[in-house]
Short mmCIF file of C-alpha atoms in Angstrom, two decimals:
data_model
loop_
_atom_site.label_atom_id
_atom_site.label_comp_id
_atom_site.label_asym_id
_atom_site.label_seq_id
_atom_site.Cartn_x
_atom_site.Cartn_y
_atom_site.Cartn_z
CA UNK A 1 50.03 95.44 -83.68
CA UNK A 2 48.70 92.03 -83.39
CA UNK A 3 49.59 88.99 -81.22
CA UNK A 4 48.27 85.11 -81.13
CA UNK A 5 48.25 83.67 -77.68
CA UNK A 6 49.15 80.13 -78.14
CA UNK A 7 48.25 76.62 -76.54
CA UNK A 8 46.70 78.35 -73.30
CA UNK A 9 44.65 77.12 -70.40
CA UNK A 10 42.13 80.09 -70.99
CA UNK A 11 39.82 81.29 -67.97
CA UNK A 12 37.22 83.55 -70.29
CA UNK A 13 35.02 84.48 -67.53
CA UNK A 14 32.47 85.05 -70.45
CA UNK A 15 28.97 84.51 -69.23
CA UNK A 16 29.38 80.50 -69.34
CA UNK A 17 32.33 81.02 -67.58
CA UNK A 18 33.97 78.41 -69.75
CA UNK A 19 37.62 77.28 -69.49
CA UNK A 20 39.24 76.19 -72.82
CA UNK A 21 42.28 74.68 -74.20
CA UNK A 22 43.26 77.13 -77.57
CA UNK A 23 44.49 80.34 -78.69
CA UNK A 24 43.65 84.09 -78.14
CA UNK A 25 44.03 86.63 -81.06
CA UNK A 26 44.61 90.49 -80.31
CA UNK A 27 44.52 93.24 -82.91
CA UNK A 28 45.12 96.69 -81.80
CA UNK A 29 44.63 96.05 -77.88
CA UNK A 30 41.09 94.12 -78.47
CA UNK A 31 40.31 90.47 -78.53
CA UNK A 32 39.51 89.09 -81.48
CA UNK A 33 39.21 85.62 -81.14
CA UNK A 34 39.06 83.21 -78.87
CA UNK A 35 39.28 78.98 -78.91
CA UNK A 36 40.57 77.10 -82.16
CA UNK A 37 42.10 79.84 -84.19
CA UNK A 38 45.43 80.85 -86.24
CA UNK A 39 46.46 83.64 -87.57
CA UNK A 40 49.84 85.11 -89.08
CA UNK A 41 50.32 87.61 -86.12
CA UNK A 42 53.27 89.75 -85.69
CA UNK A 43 54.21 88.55 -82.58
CA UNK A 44 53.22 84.70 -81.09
CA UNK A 45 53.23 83.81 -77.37
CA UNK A 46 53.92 80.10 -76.44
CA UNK A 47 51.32 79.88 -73.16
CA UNK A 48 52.28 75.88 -72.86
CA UNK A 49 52.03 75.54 -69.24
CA UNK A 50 50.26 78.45 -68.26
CA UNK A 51 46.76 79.75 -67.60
CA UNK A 52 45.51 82.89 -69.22
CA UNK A 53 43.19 84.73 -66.98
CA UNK A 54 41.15 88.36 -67.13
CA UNK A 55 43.58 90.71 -65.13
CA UNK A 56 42.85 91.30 -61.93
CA UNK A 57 40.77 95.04 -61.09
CA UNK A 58 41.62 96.43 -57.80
CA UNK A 59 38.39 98.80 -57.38
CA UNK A 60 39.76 100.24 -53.84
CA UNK A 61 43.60 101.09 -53.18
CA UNK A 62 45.79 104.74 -52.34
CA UNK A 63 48.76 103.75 -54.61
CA UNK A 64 50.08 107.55 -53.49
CA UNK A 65 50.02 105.63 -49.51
CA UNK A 66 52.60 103.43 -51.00
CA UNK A 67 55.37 105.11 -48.98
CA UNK A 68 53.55 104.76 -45.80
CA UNK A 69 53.54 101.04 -45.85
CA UNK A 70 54.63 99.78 -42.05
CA UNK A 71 54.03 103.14 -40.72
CA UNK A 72 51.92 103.69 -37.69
CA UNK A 73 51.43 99.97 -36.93
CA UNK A 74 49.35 99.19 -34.28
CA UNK A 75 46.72 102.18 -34.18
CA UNK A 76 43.05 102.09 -34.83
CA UNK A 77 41.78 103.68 -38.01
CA UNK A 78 40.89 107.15 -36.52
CA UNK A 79 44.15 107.62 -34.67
CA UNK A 80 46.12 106.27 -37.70
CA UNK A 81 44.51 108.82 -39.82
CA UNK A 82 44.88 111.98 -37.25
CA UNK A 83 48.14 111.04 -35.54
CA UNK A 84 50.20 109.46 -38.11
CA UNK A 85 48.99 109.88 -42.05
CA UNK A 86 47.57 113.13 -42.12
CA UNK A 87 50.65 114.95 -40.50
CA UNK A 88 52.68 112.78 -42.76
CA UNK A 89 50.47 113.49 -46.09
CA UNK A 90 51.11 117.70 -45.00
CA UNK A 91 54.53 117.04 -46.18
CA UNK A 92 54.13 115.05 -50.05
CA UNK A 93 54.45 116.93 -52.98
CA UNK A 94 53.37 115.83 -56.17
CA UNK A 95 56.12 113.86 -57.32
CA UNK A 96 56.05 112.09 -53.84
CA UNK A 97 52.69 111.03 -55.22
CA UNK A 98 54.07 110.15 -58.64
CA UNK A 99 57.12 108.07 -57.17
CA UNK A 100 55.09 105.95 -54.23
CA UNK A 101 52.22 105.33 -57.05
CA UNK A 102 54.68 103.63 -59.45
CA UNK A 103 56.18 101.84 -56.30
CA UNK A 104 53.06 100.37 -55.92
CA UNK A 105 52.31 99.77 -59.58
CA UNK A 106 55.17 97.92 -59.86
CA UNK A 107 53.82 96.10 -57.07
CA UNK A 108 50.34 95.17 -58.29
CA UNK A 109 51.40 94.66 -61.69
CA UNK A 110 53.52 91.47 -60.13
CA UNK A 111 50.21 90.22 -58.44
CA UNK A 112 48.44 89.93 -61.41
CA UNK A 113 46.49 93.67 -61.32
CA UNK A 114 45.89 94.70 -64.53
CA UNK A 115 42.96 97.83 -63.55
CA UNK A 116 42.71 99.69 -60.06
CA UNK A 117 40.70 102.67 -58.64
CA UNK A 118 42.58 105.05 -56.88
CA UNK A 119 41.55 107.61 -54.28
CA UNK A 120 44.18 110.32 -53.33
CA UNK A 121 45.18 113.81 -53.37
CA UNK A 122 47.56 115.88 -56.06
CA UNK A 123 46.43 112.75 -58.37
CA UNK A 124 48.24 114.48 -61.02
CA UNK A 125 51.36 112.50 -59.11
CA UNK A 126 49.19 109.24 -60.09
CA UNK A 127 47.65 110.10 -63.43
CA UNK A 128 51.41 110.37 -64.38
CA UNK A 129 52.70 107.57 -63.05
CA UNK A 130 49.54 105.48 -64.87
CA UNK A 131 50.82 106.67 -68.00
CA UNK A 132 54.01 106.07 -67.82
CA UNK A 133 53.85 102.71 -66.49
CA UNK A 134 51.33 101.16 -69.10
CA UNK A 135 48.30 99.71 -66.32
CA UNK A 136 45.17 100.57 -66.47
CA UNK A 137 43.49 102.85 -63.92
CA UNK A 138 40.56 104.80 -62.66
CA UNK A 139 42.13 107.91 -61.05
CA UNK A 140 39.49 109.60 -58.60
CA UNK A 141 40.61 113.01 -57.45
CA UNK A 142 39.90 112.94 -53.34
CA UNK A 143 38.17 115.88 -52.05
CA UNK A 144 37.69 117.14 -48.12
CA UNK A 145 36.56 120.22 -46.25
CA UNK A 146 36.69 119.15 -42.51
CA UNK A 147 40.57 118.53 -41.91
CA UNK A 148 43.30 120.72 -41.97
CA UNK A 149 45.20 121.73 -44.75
CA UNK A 150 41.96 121.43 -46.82
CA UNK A 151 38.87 123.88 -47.96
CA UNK A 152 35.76 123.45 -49.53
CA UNK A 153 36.95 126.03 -52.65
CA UNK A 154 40.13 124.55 -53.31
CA UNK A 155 39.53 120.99 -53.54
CA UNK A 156 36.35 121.66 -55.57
CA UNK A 157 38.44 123.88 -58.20
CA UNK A 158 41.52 120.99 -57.61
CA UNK A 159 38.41 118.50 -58.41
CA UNK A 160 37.33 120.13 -61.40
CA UNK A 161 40.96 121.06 -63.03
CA UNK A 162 42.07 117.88 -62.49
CA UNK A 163 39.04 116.29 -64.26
CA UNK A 164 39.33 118.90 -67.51
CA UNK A 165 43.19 118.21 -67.23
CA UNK A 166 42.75 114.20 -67.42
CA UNK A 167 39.58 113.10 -68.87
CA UNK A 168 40.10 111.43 -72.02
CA UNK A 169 43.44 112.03 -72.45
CA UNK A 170 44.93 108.42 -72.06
CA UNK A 171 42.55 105.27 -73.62
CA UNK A 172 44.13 103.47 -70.59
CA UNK A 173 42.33 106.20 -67.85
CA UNK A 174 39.83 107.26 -66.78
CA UNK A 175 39.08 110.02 -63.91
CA UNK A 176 36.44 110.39 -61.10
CA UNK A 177 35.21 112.10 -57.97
CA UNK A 178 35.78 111.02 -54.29
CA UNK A 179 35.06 112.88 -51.63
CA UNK A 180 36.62 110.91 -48.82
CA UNK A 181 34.00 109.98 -46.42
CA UNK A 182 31.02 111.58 -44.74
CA UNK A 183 33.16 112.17 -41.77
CA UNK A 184 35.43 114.36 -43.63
CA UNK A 185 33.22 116.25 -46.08
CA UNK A 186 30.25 118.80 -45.54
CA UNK A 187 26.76 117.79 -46.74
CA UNK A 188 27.34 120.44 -48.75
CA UNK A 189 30.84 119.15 -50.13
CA UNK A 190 29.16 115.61 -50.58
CA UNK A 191 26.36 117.36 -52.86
CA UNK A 192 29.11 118.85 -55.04
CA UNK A 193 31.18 116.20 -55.68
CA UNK A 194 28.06 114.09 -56.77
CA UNK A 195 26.77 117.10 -58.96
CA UNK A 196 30.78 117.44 -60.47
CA UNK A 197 30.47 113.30 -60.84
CA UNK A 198 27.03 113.49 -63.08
CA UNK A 199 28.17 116.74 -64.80
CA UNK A 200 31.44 115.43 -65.97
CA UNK A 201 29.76 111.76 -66.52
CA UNK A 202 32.43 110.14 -64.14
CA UNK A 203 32.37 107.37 -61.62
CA UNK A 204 31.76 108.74 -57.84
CA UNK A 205 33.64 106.94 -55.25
CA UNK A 206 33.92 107.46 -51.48
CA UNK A 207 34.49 105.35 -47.81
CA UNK A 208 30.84 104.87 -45.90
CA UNK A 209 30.26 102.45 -43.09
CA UNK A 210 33.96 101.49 -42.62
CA UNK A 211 33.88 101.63 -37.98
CA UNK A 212 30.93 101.44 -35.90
CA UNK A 213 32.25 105.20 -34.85
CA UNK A 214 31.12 106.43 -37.83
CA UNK A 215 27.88 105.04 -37.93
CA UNK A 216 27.10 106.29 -34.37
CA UNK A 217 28.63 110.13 -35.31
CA UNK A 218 26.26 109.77 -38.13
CA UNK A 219 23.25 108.77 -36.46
CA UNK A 220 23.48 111.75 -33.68
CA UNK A 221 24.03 113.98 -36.59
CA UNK A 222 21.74 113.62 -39.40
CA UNK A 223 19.07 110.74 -37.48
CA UNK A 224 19.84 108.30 -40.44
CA UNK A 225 22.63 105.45 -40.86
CA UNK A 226 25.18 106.37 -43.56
CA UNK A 227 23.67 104.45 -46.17
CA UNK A 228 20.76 106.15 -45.63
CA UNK A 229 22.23 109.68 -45.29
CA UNK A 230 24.05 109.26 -48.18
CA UNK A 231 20.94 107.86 -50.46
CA UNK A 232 19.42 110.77 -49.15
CA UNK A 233 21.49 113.28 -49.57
CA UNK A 234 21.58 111.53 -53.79
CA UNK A 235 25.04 109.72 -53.50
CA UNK A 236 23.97 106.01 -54.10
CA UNK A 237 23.27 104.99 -57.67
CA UNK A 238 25.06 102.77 -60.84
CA UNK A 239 27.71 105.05 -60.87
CA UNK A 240 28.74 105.25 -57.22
CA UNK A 241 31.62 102.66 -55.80
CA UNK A 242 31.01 102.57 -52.16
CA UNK A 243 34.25 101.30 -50.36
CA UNK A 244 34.35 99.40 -47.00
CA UNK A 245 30.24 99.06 -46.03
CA UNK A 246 31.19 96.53 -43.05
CA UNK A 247 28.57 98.63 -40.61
CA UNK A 248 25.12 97.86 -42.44
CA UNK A 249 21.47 97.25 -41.71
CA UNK A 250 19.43 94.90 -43.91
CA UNK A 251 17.25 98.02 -45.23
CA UNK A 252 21.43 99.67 -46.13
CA UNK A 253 21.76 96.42 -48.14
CA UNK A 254 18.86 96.66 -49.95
CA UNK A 255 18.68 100.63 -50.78
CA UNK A 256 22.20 99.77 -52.25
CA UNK A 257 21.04 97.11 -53.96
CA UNK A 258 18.24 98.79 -55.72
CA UNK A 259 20.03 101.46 -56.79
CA UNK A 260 22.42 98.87 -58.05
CA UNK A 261 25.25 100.63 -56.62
CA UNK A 262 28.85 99.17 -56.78
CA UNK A 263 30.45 97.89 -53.28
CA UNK A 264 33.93 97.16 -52.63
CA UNK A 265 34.87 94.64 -50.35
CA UNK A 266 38.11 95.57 -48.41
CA UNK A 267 38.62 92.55 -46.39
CA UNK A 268 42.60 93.31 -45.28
CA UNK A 269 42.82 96.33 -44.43
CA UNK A 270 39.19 96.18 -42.32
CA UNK A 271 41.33 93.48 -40.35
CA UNK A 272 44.52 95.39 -40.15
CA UNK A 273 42.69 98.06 -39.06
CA UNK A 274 40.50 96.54 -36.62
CA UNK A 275 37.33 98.16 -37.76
CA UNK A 276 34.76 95.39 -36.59
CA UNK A 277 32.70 95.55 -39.33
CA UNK A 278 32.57 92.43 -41.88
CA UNK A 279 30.78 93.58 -45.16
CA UNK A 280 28.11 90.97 -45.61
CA UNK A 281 28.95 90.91 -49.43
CA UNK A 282 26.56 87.98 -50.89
CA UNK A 283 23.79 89.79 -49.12
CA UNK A 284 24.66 93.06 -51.37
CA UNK A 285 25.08 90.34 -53.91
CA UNK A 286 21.29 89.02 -53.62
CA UNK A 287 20.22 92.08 -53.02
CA UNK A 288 21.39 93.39 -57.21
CA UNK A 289 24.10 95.30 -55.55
CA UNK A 290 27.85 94.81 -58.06
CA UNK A 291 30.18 93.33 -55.04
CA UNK A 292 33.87 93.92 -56.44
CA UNK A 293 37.42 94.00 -54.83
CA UNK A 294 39.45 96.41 -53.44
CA UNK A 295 43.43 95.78 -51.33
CA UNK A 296 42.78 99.31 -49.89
CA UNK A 297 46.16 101.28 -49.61
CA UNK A 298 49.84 99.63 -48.98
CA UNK A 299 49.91 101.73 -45.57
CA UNK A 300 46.77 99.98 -44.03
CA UNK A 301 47.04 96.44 -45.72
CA UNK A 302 50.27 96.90 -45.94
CA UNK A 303 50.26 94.46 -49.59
CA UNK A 304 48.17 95.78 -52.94
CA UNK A 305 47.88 91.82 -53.09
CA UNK A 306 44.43 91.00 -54.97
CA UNK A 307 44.99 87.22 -54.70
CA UNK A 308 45.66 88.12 -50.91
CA UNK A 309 42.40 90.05 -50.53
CA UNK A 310 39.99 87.42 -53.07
CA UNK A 311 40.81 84.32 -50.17
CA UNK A 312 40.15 86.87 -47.45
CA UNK A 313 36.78 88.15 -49.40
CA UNK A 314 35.93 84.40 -49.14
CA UNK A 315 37.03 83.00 -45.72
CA UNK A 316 35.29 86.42 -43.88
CA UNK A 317 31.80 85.29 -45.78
CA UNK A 318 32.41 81.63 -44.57
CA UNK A 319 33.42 82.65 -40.94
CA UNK A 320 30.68 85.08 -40.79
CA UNK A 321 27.91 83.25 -41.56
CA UNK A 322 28.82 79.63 -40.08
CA UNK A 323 28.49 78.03 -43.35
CA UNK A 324 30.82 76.60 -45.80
CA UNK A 325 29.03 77.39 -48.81
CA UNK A 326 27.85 81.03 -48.34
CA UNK A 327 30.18 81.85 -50.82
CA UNK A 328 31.65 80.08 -53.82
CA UNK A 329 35.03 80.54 -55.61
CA UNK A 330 34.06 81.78 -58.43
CA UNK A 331 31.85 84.23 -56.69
CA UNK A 332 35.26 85.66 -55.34
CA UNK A 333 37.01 85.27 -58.70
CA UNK A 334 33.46 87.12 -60.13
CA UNK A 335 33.95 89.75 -57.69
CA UNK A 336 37.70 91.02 -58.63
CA UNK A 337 36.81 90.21 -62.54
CA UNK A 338 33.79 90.96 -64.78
CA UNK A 339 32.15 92.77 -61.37
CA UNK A 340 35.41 95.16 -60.84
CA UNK A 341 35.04 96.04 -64.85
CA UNK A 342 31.27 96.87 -64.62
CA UNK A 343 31.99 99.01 -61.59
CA UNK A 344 34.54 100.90 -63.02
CA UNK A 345 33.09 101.19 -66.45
CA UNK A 346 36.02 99.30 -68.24
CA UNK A 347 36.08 97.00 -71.48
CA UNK A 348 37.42 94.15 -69.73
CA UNK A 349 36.63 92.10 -66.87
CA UNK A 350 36.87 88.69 -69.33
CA UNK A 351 38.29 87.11 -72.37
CA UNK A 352 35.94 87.63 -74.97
CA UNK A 353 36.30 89.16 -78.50
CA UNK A 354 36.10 92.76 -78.97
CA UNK A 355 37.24 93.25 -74.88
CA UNK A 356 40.28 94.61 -74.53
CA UNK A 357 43.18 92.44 -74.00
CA UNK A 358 44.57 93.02 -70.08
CA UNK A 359 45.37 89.40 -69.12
CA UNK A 360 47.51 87.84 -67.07
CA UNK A 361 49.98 84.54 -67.50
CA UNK A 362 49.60 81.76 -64.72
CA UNK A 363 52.50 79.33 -64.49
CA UNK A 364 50.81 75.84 -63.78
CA UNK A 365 53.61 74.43 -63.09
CA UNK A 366 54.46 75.69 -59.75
CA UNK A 367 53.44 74.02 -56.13
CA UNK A 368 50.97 76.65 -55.40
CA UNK A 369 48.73 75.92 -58.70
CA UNK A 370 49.03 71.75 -58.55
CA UNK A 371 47.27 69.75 -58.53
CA UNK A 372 44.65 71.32 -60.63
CA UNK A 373 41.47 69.95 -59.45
CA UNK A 374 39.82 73.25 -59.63
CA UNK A 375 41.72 75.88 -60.95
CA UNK A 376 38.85 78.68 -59.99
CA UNK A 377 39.65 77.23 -56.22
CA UNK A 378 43.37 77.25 -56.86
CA UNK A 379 43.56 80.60 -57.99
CA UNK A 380 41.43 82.23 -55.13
CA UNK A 381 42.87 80.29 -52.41
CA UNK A 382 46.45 79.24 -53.03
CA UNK A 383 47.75 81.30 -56.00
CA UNK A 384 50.30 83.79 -54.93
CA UNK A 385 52.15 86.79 -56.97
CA UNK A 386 54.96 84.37 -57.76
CA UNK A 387 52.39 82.27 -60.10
CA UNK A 388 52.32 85.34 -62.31
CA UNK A 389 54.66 85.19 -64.92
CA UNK A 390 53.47 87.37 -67.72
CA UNK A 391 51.06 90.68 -67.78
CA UNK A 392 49.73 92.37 -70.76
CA UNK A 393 47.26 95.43 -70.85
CA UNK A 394 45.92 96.68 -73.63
CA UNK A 395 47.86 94.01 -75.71
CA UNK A 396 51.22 95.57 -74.87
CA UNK A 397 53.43 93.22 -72.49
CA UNK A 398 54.22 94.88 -69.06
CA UNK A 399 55.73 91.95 -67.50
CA UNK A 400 57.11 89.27 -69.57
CA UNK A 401 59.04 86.02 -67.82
CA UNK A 402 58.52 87.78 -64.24
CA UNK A 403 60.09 90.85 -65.66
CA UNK A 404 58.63 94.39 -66.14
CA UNK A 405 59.51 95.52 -69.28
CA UNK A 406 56.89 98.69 -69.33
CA UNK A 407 58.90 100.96 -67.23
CA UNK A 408 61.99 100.89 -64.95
CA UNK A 409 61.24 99.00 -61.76
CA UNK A 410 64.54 99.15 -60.34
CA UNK A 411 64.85 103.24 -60.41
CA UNK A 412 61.08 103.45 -59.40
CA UNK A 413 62.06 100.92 -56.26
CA UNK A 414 65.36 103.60 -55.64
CA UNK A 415 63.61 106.71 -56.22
CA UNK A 416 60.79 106.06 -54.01
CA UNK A 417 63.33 105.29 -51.33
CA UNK A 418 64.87 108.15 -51.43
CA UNK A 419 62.01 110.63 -51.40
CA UNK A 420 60.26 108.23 -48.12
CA UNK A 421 63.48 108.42 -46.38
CA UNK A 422 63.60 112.04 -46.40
CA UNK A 423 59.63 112.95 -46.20
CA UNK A 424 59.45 110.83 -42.78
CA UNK A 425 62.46 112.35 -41.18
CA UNK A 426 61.46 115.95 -42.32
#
């Protein structure tokens, strides 16, 4: 199949980070051409009006948490987790998990997310529901040994089915390995998961230096800071995406930058969740760390918003540092772009021939986006879900005129109903 994009505003994001007027030719779910070409394609999108941007990669969300958006407002993360989630989670079965993460596909796909990491249990629920919908994902099976309900044995053999079941299976997805957090996982469960992560060649994902809490538990445990627990235990490296990092030391910022580890910045829910900690992200930046963007899940943000989360990204670096400038747009714009592809190990990230072709449709015309002094700026700071009008992934349309076409939104919206109303009042 083949399609021309034509008479776009087009945001490449290649390394000039040029913005063009022209068209943008896909052949078989890769770019083929960008700027002032014309081809006979099978199908021919009018983009008159309308920006055409890299999707959006959400490198830290719990689309299976979907249900539990609104639920236990108010609480701090640690009580959240113990009094209200994990009792809650003791009750899902997989196609719980498969009905809440196309509830909040559905949801992401409308704000422009086109890619996103996800960190749950029975991911089978989500693997599904990624290949049924049509997005793009990185599924990372979670994996603990210090709560209930949970055992060293069974979540590594979960781990380790669920990566033989999944890995390669679907061009659109891949699979990885996340043990949840060093507060929830053995040294010895930590060591597995990374040794499953290089064995199996997958990405390696986990929560470290999310509360102050954590960083004091670790420090009367082990004698080190997280950071440096976990570098010494061998967790940090390329392939590890390192979720929250608000609680860091300057040496912690530059161990993970040399290592050139992936962090993502998950400014929301941090705030919802009152966790203290602001990750100093240009610092990881100058220190050769990949900064990216994550919403978190839909029960502690409670949106899977990425425009939402890019102007928080920004306005936490500003307010943090007393200064303006600490951080640019297209830093932000970097961040949930090119930096969430590299961290995820995806072909896309920008508009460039032989990427693929997940993009997203901007409509120009509406207040939010005018006028168009700087339409990096616009986009980071004023955009909202209702600017996005079209989605593609892979070159197949899953939204087309504010519509998603890929699947049934409607009976995913019902159906996910249903099964919340009944798992809460079980």
């Amino acid at each position: 199949m083949n399609v021309l994009i034509k008479n776009a505003i087009i945001i490449t994001q290649n390394p000039n980070r040029d913005i063009i007027k022209g068209n943008i030719y896909i052949e078989n779910g890769l770019i083929k051409e960008v700027g002032d070409v014309t081809y006979n394609a099978e199908t021919e999108i009018d983009a008159m009006g309308k920006a055409v941007m890299p999707g959006l990669i959400n490198t830290h969300t719990h689309a299976g948490m979907t249900f539990f958006r609104g639920y236990g407002e108010g609480l701090e993360l640690h009580d959240w987790l113990e009094k209200k989630i994990w009792p809650a989670e003791a009750k899902m079965n997989e196609e719980d998990v498969y009905w809440s993460s196309k509830l909040g596909i559905a949801e992401m796909i409308r704000s422009g997310t086109t890619c996103f990491a996800d960190m749950y249990v029975m991911m089978d629920g989500t693997a599904r529901a990624v290949k049924d919908t049509g997005i793009r994902a990185s599924v990372f099976s979670g994996m603990f040994d210090l709560i209930p309900g949970h055992s060293f044995d069974s979540d590594v053999k979960k781990t380790e089915e669920f990566i033989e079941k999944w890995k390669g299976i679907n061009s659109r997805m891949d699979v990885g390995v996340a043990p949840h957090s060093l507060y929830t996982c053995s040294e010895e469960m930590l060591k597995k998961a990374k040794e499953i992560s290089n064995k199996n060649a997958v990405k390696f994902h986990i929560h470290i230096s999310e509360t102050r809490k954590e960083v004091f538990d670790c420090l009367k445990e082990t004698g080190k800071r997280p950071f440096e627990y976990a570098d010494s235990i061998g967790l940090i490296d390329r392939n590890s995406i390192l979720v929250h990092s608000g609680w860091v030391s300057k040496r912690e910022i530059d161990a993970a930058g040399k290592k050139e580890a992936s962090i993502s910045v998950c400014p929301a829910s941090n705030l919802k969740l009152a966790t203290g900690g602001i990750c100093p992200s240009m610092e990881f930046k100058e220190a050769g760390a990949n900064v990216t963007i994550g919403t978190d899940g839909a029960a502690s943000n409670n949106s899977l918003n990425m425009f939402e989360s890019m102007k928080l990204a920004a306005l936490l670096q500003k307010y943090r540092y007393w200064k303006a400038s600490r951080i640019s747009a297209q830093d932000v714009f970097d961040f949930a772009t090119v930096n969430g592809a590299k961290a995820l190990g995806t072909n896309a990230g920008s508009i460039e021939p032989e990427k693929s072709a997940d993009l997203v449709f901007l409509d120009l015309s509406l207040p939010c986006m005018r006028p168009a002094h700087d339409i990096i700026s616009n986009i980071v700071y004023s955009a909202t879900p209702e600017a996005v009008s079209d989605v593609i992934v892979d070159g197949i349309m899953l939204m087309e005129n504010r519509t998603i076409i890929s699947f049934n939104e409607h009976e995913a919206v019902e159906n996910a109903g249903r099964r919340v109303n009944a798992l809460i009042s079980s």
